[in-house]
Coordinates of C-alpha atoms in Angstrom, one line a residue:
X1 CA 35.1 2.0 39.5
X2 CA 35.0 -1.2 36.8
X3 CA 33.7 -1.6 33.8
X4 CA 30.6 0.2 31.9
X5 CA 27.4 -1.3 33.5
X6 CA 25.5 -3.5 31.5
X7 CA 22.2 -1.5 30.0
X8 CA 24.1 1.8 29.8
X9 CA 27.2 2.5 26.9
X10 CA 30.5 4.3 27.5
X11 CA 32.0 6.6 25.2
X12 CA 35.8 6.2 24.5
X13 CA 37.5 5.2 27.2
X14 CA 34.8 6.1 30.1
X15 CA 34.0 3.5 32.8
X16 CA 30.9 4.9 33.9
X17 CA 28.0 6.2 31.9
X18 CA 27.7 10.1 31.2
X19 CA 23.5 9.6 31.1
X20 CA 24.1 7.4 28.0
X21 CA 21.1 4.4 28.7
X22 CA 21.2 2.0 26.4
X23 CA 18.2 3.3 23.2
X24 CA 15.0 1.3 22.7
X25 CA 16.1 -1.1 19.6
X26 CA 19.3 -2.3 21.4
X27 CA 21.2 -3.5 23.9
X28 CA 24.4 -2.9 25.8
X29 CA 26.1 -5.6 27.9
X30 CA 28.8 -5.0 30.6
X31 CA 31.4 -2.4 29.0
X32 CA 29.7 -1.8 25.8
X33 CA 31.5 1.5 24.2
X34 CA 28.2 1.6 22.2
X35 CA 25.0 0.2 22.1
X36 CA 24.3 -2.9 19.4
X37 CA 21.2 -3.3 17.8
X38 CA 18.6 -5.8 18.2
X39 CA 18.5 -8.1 15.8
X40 CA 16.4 -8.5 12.6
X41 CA 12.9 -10.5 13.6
X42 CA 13.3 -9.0 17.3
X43 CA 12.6 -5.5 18.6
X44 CA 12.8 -3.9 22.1
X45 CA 10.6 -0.6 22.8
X46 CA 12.3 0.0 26.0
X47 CA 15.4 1.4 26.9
X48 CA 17.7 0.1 29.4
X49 CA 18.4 -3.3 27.8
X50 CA 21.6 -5.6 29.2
X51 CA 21.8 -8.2 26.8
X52 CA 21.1 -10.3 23.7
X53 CA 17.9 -11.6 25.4
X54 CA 15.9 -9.0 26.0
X55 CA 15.6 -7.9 22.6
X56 CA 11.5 -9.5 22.1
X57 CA 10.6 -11.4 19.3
X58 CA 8.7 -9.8 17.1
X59 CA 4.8 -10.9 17.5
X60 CA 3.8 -13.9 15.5
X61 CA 5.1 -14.0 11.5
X62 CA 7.9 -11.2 12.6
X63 CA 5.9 -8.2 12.0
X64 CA 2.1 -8.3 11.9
X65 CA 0.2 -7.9 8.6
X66 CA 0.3 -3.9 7.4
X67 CA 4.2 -3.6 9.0
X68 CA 7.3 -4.6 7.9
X69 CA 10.8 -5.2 9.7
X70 CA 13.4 -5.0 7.1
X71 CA 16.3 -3.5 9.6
X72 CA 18.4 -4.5 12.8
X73 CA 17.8 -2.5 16.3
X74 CA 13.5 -1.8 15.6
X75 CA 12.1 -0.3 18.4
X76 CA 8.9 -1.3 17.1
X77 CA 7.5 -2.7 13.3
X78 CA 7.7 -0.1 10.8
X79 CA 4.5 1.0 8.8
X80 CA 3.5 0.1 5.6
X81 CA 3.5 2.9 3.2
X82 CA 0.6 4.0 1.3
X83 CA 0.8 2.6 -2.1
X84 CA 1.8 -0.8 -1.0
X85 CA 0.4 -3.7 1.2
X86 CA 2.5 -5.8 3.9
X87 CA 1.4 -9.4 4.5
X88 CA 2.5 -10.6 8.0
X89 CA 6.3 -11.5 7.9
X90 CA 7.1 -9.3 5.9
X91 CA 10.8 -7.8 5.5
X92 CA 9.4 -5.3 2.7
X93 CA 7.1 -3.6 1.7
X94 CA 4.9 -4.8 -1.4
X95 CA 4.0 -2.3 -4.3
X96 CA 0.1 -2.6 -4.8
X97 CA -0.2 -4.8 -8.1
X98 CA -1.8 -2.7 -11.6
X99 CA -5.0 -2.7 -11.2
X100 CA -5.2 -1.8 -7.2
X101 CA -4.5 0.7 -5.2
X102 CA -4.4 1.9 -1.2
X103 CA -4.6 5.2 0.3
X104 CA -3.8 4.2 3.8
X105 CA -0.8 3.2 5.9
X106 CA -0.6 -0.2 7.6
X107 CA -2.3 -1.9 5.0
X108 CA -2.3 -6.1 4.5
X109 CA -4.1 -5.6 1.1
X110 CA -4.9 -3.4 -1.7
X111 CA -8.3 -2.5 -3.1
X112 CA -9.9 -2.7 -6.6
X113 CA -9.7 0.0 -8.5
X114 CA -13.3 1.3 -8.6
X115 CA -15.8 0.9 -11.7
X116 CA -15.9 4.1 -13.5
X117 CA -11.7 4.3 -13.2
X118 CA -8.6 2.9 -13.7
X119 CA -5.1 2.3 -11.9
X120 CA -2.4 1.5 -14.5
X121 CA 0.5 1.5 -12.8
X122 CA 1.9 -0.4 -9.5
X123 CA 2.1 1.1 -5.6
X124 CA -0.4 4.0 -6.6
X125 CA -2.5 5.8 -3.5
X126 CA -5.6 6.4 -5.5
X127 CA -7.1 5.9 -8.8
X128 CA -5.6 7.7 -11.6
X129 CA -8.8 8.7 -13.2
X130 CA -12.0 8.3 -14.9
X131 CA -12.6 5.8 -17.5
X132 CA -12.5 7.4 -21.0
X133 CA -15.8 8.6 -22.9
X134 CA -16.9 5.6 -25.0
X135 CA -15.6 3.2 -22.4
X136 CA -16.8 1.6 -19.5
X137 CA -14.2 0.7 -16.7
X138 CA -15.3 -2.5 -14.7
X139 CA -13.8 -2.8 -11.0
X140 CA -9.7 -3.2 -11.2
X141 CA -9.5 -1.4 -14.8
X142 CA -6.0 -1.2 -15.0
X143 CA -6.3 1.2 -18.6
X144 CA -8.7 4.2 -19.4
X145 CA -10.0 3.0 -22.8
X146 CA -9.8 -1.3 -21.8
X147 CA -10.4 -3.3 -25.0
X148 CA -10.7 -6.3 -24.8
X149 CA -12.6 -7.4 -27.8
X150 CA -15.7 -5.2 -27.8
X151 CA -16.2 -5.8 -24.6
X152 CA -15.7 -2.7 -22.6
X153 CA -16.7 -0.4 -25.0
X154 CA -19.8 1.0 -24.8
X155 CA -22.7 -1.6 -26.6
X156 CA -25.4 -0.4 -29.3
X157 CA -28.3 0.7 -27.7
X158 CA -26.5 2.5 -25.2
X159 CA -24.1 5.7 -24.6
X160 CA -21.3 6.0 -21.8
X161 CA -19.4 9.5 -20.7
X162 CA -16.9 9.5 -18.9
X163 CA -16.3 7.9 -15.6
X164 CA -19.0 5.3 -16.4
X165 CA -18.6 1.9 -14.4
X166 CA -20.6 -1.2 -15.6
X167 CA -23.9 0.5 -15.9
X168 CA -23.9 1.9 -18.7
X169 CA -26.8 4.7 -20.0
X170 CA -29.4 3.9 -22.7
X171 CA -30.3 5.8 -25.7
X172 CA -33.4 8.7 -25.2
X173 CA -36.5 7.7 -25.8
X174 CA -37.0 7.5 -29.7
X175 CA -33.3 7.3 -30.6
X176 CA -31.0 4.5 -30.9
X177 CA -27.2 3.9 -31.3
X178 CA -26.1 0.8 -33.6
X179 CA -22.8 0.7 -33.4
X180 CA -20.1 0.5 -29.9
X181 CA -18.9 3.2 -28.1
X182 CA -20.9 6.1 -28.5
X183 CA -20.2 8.5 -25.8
X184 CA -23.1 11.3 -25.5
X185 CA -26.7 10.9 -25.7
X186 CA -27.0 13.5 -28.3
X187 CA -24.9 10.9 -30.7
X188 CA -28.0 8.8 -30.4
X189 CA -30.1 8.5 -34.0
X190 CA -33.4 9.6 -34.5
X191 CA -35.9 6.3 -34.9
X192 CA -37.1 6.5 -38.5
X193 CA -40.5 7.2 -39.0
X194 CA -43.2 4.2 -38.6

């Protein structure tokens, strides 16, 4: 009978395999009592392998951009999660940086955070809301109320409610607003007389 044939693995002490093919993500050579995993930057998405060698490279940068490859035995490059981005090469996933945020899987970047909202935390899936009334969130607004100096709150002249982006809305005909964020149009002041 001889030894366990290479591509197949034998339990304990058997010499010929029970229907136990080697898995996709390894290998088994002649008299393997299990199969061993291919290792990390290769992968093998057929079963049946005999050795080392047939494990296949994984494509160009390890794993291409929006997968990652972070374990031995891959039968192919693992997805990257929503939330998070995966350059080519990489062995992890990346959390999407404040400011940005991606609702898909198998991404290689994150997007802006639209005007009119804000992302203030890392590895989010979607915006975490509007921009606050008074405020005007710019594209990547990584806070509700951003102040930086005057400059995202509202300007005289004009009002913003909530979820405004950069446009911002100006006061009604024969009103005005003096001051920085003013946030409804009926806060607008009459024009004085003349």
């Amino acid at each position: 009978s001889g030894p366990c044939k290479a591509g197949f693995y034998c339990q304990g002490r058997a010499v010929t395999p029970v229907r136990d093919v080697c898995p996709a993500g390894s290998y088994c050579p002649p008299g393997s009592p299990f199969p061993v995993p291919c290792p990390p930057g290769t992968y093998s998405n057929t079963s049946g392998l005999r050795n080392l060698w047939e494990c296949l490279d994984c494509p160009p940068g390890d794993c291409p951009e929006g997968t990652f490859c972070n374990e031995t035995g891959l039968a192919a490059p693992q997805d990257c999660p929503k939330g998070h981005f995966c350059l080519a090469g990489s062995s992890l996933p990346l959390p999407c940086p404040v400011g940005t945020y991606t609702d898909v899987t198998r991404s290689g970047s994150c997007k802006p955070c639209p005007a009119g909202m804000f992302c203030s935390l890392a590895a989010l899936t979607q915006p975490e809301g509007h921009c606050q009334p008074g405020h005007y969130c710019i594209q990547g607004s990584s806070t509700s109320s951003p102040v930086k100096g005057l400059r995202h709150r509202c300007p005289p002249g004009f009002y913003c409610p909530q979820k405004t982006g950069i446009s911002f809305y100006p006061c009604p005909p024969g009103t005005y607003n003096p001051s920085y964020g003013l946030s409804q149009a009926e806060r607008c002041q009459q024009c004085p007389p003349g």
